[in-house]
Coordinates of C-alpha atoms in Angstrom, one line a residue:
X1 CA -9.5 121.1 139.9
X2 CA -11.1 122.4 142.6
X3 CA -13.2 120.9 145.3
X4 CA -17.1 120.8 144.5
X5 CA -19.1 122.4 147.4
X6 CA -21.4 120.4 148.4
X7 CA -24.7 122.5 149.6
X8 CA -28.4 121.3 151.6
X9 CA -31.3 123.2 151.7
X10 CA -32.1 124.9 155.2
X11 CA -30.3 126.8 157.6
X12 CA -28.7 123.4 159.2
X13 CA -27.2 121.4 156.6
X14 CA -26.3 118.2 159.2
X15 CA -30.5 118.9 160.3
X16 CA -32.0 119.0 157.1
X17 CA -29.5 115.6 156.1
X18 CA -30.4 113.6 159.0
X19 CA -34.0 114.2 158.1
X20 CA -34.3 113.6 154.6
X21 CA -36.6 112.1 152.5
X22 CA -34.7 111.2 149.8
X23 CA -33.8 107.5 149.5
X24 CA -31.6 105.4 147.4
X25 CA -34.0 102.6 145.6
X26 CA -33.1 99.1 146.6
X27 CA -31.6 98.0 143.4
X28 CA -29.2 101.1 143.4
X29 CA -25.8 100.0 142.1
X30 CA -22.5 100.2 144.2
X31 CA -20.8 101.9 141.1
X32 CA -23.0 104.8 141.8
X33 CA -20.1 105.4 144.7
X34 CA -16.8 107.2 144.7
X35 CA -16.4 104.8 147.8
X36 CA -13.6 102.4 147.4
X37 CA -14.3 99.0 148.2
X38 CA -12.2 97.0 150.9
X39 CA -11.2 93.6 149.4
X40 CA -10.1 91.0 151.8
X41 CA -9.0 87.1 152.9
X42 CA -9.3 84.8 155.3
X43 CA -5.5 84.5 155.0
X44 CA -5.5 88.3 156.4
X45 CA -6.3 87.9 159.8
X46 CA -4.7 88.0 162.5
X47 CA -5.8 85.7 165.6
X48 CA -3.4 86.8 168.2
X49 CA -1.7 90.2 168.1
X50 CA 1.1 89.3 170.0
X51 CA 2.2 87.1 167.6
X52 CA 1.8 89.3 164.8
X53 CA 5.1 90.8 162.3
X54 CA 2.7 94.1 161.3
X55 CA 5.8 95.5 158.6
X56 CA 6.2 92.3 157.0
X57 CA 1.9 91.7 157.3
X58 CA 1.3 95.0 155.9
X59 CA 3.9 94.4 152.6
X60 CA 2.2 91.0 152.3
X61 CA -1.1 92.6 152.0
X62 CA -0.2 94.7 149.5
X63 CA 1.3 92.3 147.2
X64 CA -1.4 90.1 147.3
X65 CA -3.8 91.7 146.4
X66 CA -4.4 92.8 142.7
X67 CA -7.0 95.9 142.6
X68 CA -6.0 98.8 140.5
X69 CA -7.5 101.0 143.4
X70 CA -4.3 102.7 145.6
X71 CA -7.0 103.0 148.9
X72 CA -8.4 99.6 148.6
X73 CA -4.4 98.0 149.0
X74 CA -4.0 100.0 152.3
X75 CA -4.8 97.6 155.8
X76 CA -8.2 98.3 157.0
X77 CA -6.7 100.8 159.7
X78 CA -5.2 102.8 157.5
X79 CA -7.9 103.0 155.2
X80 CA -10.6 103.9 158.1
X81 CA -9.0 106.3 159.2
X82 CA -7.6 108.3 155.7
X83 CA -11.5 108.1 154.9
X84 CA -12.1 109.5 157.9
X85 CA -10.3 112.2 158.2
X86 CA -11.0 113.0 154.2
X87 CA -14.4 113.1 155.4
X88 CA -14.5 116.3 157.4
X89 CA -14.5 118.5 154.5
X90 CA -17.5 117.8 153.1
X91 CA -19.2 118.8 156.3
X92 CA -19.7 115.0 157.5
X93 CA -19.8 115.6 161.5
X94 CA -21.8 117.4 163.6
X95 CA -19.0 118.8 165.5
X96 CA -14.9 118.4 166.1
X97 CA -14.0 115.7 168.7
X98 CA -12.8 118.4 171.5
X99 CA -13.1 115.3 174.9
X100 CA -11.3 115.1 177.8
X101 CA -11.0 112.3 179.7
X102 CA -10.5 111.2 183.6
X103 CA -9.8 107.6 184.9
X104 CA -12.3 106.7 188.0
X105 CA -10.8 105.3 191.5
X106 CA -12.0 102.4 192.6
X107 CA -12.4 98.2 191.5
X108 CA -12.8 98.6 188.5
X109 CA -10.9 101.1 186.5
X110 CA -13.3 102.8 184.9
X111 CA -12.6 105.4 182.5
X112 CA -14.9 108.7 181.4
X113 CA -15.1 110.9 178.8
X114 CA -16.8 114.3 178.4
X115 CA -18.5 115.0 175.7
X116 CA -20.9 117.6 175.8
X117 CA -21.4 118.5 171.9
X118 CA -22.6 114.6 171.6
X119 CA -24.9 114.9 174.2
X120 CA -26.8 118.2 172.6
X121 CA -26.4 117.6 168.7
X122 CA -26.7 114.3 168.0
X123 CA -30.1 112.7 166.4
X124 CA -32.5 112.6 169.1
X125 CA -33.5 109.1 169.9
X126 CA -36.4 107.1 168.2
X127 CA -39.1 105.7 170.1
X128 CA -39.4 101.8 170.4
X129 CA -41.3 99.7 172.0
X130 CA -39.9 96.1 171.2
X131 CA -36.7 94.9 170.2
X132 CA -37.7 93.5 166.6
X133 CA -39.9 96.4 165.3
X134 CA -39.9 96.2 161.4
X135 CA -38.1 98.5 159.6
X136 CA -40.0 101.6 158.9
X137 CA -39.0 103.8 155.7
X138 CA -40.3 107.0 157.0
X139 CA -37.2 107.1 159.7
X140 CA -34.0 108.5 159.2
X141 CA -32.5 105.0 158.3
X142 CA -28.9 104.4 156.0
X143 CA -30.2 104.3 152.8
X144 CA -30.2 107.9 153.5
X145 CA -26.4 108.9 153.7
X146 CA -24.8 111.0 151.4
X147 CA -22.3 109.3 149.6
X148 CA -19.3 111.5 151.4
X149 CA -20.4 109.7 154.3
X150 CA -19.8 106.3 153.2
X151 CA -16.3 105.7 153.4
X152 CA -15.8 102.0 151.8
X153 CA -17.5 99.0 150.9
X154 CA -16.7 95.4 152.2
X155 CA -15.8 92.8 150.5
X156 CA -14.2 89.4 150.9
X157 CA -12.5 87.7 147.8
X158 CA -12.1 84.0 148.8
X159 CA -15.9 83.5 150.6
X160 CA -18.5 86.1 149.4
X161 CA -20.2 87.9 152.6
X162 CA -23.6 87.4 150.9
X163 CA -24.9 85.0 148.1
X164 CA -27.3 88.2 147.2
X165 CA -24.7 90.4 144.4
X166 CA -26.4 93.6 145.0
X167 CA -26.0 93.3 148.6
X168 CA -23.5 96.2 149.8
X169 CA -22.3 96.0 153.1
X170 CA -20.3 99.4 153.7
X171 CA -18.7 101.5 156.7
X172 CA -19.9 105.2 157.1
X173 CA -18.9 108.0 159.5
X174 CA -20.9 108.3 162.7
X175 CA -21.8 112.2 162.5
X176 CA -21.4 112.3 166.3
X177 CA -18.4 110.8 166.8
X178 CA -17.2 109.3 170.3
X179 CA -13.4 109.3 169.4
X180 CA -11.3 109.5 166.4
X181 CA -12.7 106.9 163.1
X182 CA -15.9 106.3 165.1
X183 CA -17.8 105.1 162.0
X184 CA -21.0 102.6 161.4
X185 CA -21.1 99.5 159.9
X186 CA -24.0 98.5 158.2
X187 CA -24.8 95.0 156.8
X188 CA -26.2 94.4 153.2
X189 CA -27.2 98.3 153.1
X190 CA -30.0 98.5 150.7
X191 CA -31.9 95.2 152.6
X192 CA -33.0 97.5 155.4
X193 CA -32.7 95.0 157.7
X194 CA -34.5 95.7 161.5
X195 CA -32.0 96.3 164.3
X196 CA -31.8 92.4 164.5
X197 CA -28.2 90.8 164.9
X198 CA -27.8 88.9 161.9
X199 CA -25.1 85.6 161.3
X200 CA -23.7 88.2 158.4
X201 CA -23.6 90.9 161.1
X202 CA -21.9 88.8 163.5
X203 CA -19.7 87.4 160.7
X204 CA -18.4 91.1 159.2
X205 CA -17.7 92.3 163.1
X206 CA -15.3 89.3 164.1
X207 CA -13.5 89.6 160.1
X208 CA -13.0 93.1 160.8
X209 CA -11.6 92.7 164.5
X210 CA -9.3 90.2 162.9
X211 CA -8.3 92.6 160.1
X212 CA -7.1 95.7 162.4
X213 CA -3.9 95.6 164.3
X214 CA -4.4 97.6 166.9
X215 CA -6.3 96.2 170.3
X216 CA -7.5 99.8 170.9
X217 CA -10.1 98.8 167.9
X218 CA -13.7 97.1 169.3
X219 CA -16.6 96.4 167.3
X220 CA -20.0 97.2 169.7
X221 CA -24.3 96.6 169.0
X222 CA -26.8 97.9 170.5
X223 CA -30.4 96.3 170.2
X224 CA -33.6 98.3 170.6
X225 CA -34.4 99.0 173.9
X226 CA -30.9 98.8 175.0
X227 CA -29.7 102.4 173.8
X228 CA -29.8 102.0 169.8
X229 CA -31.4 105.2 168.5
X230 CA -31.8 103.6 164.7
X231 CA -34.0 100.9 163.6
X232 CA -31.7 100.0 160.4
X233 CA -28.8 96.6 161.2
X234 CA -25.7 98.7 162.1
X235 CA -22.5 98.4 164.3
X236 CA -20.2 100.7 165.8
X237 CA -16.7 100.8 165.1
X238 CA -14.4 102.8 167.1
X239 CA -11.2 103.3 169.1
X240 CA -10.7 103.9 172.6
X241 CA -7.7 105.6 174.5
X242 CA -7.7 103.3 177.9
X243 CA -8.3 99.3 178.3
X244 CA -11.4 97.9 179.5
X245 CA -10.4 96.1 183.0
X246 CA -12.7 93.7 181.8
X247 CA -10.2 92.1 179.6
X248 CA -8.2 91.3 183.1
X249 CA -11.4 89.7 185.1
X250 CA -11.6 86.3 185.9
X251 CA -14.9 84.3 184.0
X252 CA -16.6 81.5 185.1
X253 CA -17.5 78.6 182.7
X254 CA -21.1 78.8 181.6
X255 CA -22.8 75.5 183.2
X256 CA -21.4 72.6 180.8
X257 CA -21.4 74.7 177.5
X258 CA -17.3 74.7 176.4
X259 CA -15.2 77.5 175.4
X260 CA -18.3 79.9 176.8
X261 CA -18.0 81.8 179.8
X262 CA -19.6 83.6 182.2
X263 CA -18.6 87.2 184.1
X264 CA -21.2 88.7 186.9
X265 CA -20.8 91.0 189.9
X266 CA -18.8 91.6 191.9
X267 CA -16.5 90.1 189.0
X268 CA -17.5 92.7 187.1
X269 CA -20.1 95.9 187.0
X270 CA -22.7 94.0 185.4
X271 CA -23.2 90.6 184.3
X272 CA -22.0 89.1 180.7
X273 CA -21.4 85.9 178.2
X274 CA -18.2 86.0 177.4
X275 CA -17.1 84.1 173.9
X276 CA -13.2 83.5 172.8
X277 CA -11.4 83.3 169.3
X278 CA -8.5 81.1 170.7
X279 CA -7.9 79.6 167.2
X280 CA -8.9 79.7 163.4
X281 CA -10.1 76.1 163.7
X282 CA -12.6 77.8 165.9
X283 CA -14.2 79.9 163.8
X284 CA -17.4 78.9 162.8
X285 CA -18.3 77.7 165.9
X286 CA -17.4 81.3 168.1
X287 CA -19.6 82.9 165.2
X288 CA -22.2 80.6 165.7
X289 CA -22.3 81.0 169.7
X290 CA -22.5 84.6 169.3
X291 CA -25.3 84.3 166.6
X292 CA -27.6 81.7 168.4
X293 CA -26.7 83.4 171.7
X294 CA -28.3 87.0 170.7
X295 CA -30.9 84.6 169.1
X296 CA -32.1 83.7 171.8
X297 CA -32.3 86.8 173.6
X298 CA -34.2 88.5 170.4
X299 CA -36.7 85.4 170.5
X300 CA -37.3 86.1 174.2
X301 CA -37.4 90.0 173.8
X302 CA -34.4 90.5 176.1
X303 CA -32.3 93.8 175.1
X304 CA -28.4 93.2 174.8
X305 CA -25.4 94.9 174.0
X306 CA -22.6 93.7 172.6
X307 CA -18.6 94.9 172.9
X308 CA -16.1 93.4 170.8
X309 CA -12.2 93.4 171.9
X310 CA -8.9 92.3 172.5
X311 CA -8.8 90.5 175.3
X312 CA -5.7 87.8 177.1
X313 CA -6.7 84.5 177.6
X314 CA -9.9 83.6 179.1
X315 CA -9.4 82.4 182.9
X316 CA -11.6 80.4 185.1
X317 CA -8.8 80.0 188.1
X318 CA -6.7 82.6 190.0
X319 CA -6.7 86.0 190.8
X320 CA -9.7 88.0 190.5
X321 CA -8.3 90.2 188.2
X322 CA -5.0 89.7 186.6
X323 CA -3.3 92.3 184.4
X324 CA -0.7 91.9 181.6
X325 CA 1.8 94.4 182.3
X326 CA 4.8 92.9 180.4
X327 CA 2.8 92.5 177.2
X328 CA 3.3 88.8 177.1
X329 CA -0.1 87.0 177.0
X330 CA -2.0 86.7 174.0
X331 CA -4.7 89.4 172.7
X332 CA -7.4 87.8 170.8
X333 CA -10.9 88.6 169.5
X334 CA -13.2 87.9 172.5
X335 CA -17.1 89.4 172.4
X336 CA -18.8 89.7 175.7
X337 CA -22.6 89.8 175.2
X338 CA -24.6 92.1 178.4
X339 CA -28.1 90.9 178.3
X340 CA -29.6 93.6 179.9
X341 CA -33.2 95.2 181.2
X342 CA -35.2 96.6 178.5
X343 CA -35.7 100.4 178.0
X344 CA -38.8 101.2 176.4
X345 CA -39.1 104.6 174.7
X346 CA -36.0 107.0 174.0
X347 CA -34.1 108.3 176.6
X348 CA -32.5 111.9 176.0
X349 CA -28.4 111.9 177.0
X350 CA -28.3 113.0 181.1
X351 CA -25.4 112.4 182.8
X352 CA -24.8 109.2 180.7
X353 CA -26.6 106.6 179.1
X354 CA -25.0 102.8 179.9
X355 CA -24.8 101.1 176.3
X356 CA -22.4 98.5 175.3
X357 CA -19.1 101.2 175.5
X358 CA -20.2 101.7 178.9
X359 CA -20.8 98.5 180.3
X360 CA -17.7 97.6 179.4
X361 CA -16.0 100.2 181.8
X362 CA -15.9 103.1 178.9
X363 CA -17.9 106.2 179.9
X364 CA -19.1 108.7 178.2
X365 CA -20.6 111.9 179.8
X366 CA -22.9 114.3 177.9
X367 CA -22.5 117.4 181.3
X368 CA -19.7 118.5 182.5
X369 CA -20.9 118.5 186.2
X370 CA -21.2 115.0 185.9
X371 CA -17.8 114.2 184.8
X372 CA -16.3 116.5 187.5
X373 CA -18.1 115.0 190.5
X374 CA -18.6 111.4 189.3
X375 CA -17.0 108.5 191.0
X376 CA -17.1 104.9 190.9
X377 CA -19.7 103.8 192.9
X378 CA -22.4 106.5 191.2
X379 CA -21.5 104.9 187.9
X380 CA -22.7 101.4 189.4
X381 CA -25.8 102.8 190.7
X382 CA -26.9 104.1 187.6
X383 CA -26.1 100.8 185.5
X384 CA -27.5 99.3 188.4
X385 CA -30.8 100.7 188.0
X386 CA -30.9 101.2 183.9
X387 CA -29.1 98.5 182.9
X388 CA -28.3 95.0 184.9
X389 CA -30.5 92.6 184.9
X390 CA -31.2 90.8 188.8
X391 CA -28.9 88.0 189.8
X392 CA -32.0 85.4 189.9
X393 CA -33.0 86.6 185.9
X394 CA -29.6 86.2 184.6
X395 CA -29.1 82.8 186.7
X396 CA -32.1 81.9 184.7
X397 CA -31.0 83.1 181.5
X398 CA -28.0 81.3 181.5
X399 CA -29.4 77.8 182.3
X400 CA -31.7 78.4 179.1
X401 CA -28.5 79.9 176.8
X402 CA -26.6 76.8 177.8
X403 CA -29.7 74.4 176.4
X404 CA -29.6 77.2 173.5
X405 CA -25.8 76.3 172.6
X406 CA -25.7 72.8 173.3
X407 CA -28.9 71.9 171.4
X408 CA -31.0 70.9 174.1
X409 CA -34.7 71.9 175.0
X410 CA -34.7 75.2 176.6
X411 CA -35.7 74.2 180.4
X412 CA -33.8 71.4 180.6
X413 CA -31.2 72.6 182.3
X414 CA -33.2 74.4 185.0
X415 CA -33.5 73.6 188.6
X416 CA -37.2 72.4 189.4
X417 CA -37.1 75.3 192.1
X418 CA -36.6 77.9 189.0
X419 CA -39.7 76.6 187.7
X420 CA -42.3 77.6 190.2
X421 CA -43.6 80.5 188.3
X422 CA -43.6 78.1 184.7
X423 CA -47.3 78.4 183.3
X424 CA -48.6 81.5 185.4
X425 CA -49.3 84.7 182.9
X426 CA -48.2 87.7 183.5
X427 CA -50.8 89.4 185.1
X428 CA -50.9 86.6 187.2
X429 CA -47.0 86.8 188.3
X430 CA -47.6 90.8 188.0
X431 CA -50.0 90.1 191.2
X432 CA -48.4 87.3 192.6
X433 CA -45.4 90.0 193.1
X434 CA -47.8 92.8 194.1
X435 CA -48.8 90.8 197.1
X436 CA -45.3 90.4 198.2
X437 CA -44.9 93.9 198.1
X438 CA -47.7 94.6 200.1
X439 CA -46.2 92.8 202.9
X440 CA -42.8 95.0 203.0
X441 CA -42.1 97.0 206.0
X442 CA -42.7 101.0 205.9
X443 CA -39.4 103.2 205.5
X444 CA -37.7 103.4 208.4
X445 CA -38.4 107.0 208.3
X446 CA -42.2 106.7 208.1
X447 CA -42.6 103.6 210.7
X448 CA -40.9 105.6 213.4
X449 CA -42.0 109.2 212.8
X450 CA -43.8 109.4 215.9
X451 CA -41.6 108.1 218.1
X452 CA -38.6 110.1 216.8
X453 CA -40.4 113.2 217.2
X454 CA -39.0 115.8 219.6
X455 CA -40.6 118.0 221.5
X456 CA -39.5 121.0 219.2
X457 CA -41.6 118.7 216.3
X458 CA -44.6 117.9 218.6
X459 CA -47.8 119.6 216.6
X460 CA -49.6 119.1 213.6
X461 CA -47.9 117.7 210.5
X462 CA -47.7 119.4 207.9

């Protein structure tokens, strides 16, 4: 039979998708999909993949699981990324992945990507001004994909992801892929959910780093104001080709809150909470960290990226950074959270743009003259200035997300000397500040103009 050709008004067809009008209604049923769904079980995961027999896991999978669908008995890796690849010819992408890639000298082993078609043909950025705006129909949101985008539904067998049965919770292609099975996921779909981490959202990302075998695989989020371009609940999914060095830093306990941990310069490029699956028995409460963690910073209006990953044993003594070259130590799920400063408005791709990828030590560059002449220490700059928050804010964040996780009063925790500026408003510290600044000395360059002058210089100013 041959292949139906799928056709869109206007000259663009990937334009005139992104921007359609049309809109699946909210009681739409999954069985209106050629997508397959995914069917899983606790008993699937896999907590450390060191300790992991993939053949014998993969046969296992198979046999237990009864669906008459061939795709839905494949592991989640496999299925991703035959979907994936299916999905190119019905015109799904807004360009072939054609990247290079260069490793950065320096501390922290950072690596780059350039990728210029990104950079001029994906979806412009929408405009935000506060992390939990409400969803707003008349944007490009997911309720919106073709269904040759989708490319399976979730589902888990043994504990229902949602109560709610019409709630479809499915994986689509990102039409401007970062690297090879770069796709979307995107909680209880027809809800239209805010970008607002959910306990579901948080709940899908750790079952699906558990279900892929590969520690290449990482889960990331976005909020508004810290780089997401949609204002619809949705994760990225996606592989890349070199380890984050942050996997090999040292951590710091955060304050007297157990099995969560801290990571901040010069550790690292930019400070994080860190949060470790070390066992099964574990995991509600890592969930629940994560959840009431990004909580807190969506109550307080703080942007945040998040990076899922593989990651060795957390430590807290030794080396600064310690690498596993023989393969040895455990790789387990480990998120690291990067509270970060809030951009309001969208930002068109420069030379990059930090989000969670790129916090985490993954570049990607949108110009090629950038990636040619970039090095280390103008990559910290930038995420310096766009992206890390101040050591005294996040000192002061973390006293209030240890309350947050403990269950204590949020202040408690706090040195009375972090309190000085407790009950002023903000035009109040806004000028309270503005009369520190006045007191700052000129530039250098401006205080001494006179007396650097030569005699070649001497006469008017221009």
């Amino acid at each position: 039979m041959p292949m139906r050709k799928i056709v869109m008004l206007g000259a663009n067809a990937r334009t005139q998708r992104s921007v359609s009008s049309i809109q699946l209604p909210s009681e739409y049923s999954p069985s209106a999909s050629s997508a397959p769904y995914f069917n899983y079980c606790p008993s699937d995961f896999i907590l450390d993949l060191r300790n992991h027999p993939k053949e014998e896991s993969e046969e296992n999978y198979s046999n237990g699981h009864s669906t008459e669908d061939k795709e839905a008995k494949k592991p989640l890796k496999e299925l991703l990324h035959d979907r994936w690849e299916n999905a190119k010819q019905y015109n799904a992408f807004n360009y072939s992945l054609n990247c290079m890639y260069r490793c950065l000298d320096g501390k922290y082993d950072l690596s780059m990507q350039l990728n210029i078609e990104r950079g001029e043909l994906r979806r412009k950025p929408m405009h935000f001004k506060h992390i939990k705006e409400p969803f707003n129909n008349l944007r490009f949101n997911f309720t919106k994909l073709h269904d040759n985008e989708i490319l399976f539904y979730l589902k888990c067998d043994s504990d229902p992801i949602s109560n709610d049965p019409l709630d479809r919770h499915l994986v689509a292609v990102n039409a401007s892929p970062l690297e090879r099975d770069h796709s979307l996921i995107v909680p209880s779909v027809n809800k239209c959910n805010p970008q607002v981490l959910t306990l579901q959202a948080v709940r899908i990302a750790v079952d699906l780093m558990l279900l892929v075998d590969d520690d290449m695989f990482h889960i990331l989020f976005n909020s508004l104001l810290g780089q997401a371009s949609v204002n619809h609940l949705h994760l990225h999914a996606m592989y890349w080709p070199y380890d984050s060095d942050l996997i090999n830093r040292k951590c710091e306990p955060l304050h007297d809150v157990p099995d969560v941990f801290v990571i901040r310069p010069p550790s690292w490029i930019c400070p994080a909470i860190v949060f470790q699956l070390n066992s099964m028995e574990n995991y509600e409460q890592f969930k629940m960290n994560i959840y009431k963690c990004v909580e807190h910073l969506t109550e307080t209006n703080q942007a945040h990226n998040l990076f899922l990953t593989r990651a060795q044993p957390i430590r807290t003594t030794g080396a600064e950074k310690e690498e596993d070259r023989r393969g040895e130590r455990p790789q387990l799920v480990t998120c690291y959270v990067f509270p970060r400063m809030n951009m309001i408005g969208a930002k068109p791709p420069s030379n990059f743009n930090p989000a969670a990828n790129e916090l985490a030590g993954n570049l990607t560059s949108y110009t090629y003259r950038f990636f040619e002449s970039a090095n280390e220490q103008a990559v910290i700059r930038i995420i310096e200035e766009e992206a890390s928050l101040d050591d005294d804010s996040f000192q002061s964040l973390c006293f209030d997300l240890a309350d947050v996780l403990i269950g204590r009063s949020v202040g408690t925790s706090r040195p009375h000397d972090l309190d000085v500026l407790e009950g002023l408003t903000s035009p109040e510290i806004d000028e309270l500040r503005d009369s520190f600044q006045s007191f700052m000395p000129r530039s250098p360059s401006i205080r001494h103009r006179s007396s650097t002058r030569t005699h070649s210089d001497e006469g008017p100013l221009a």
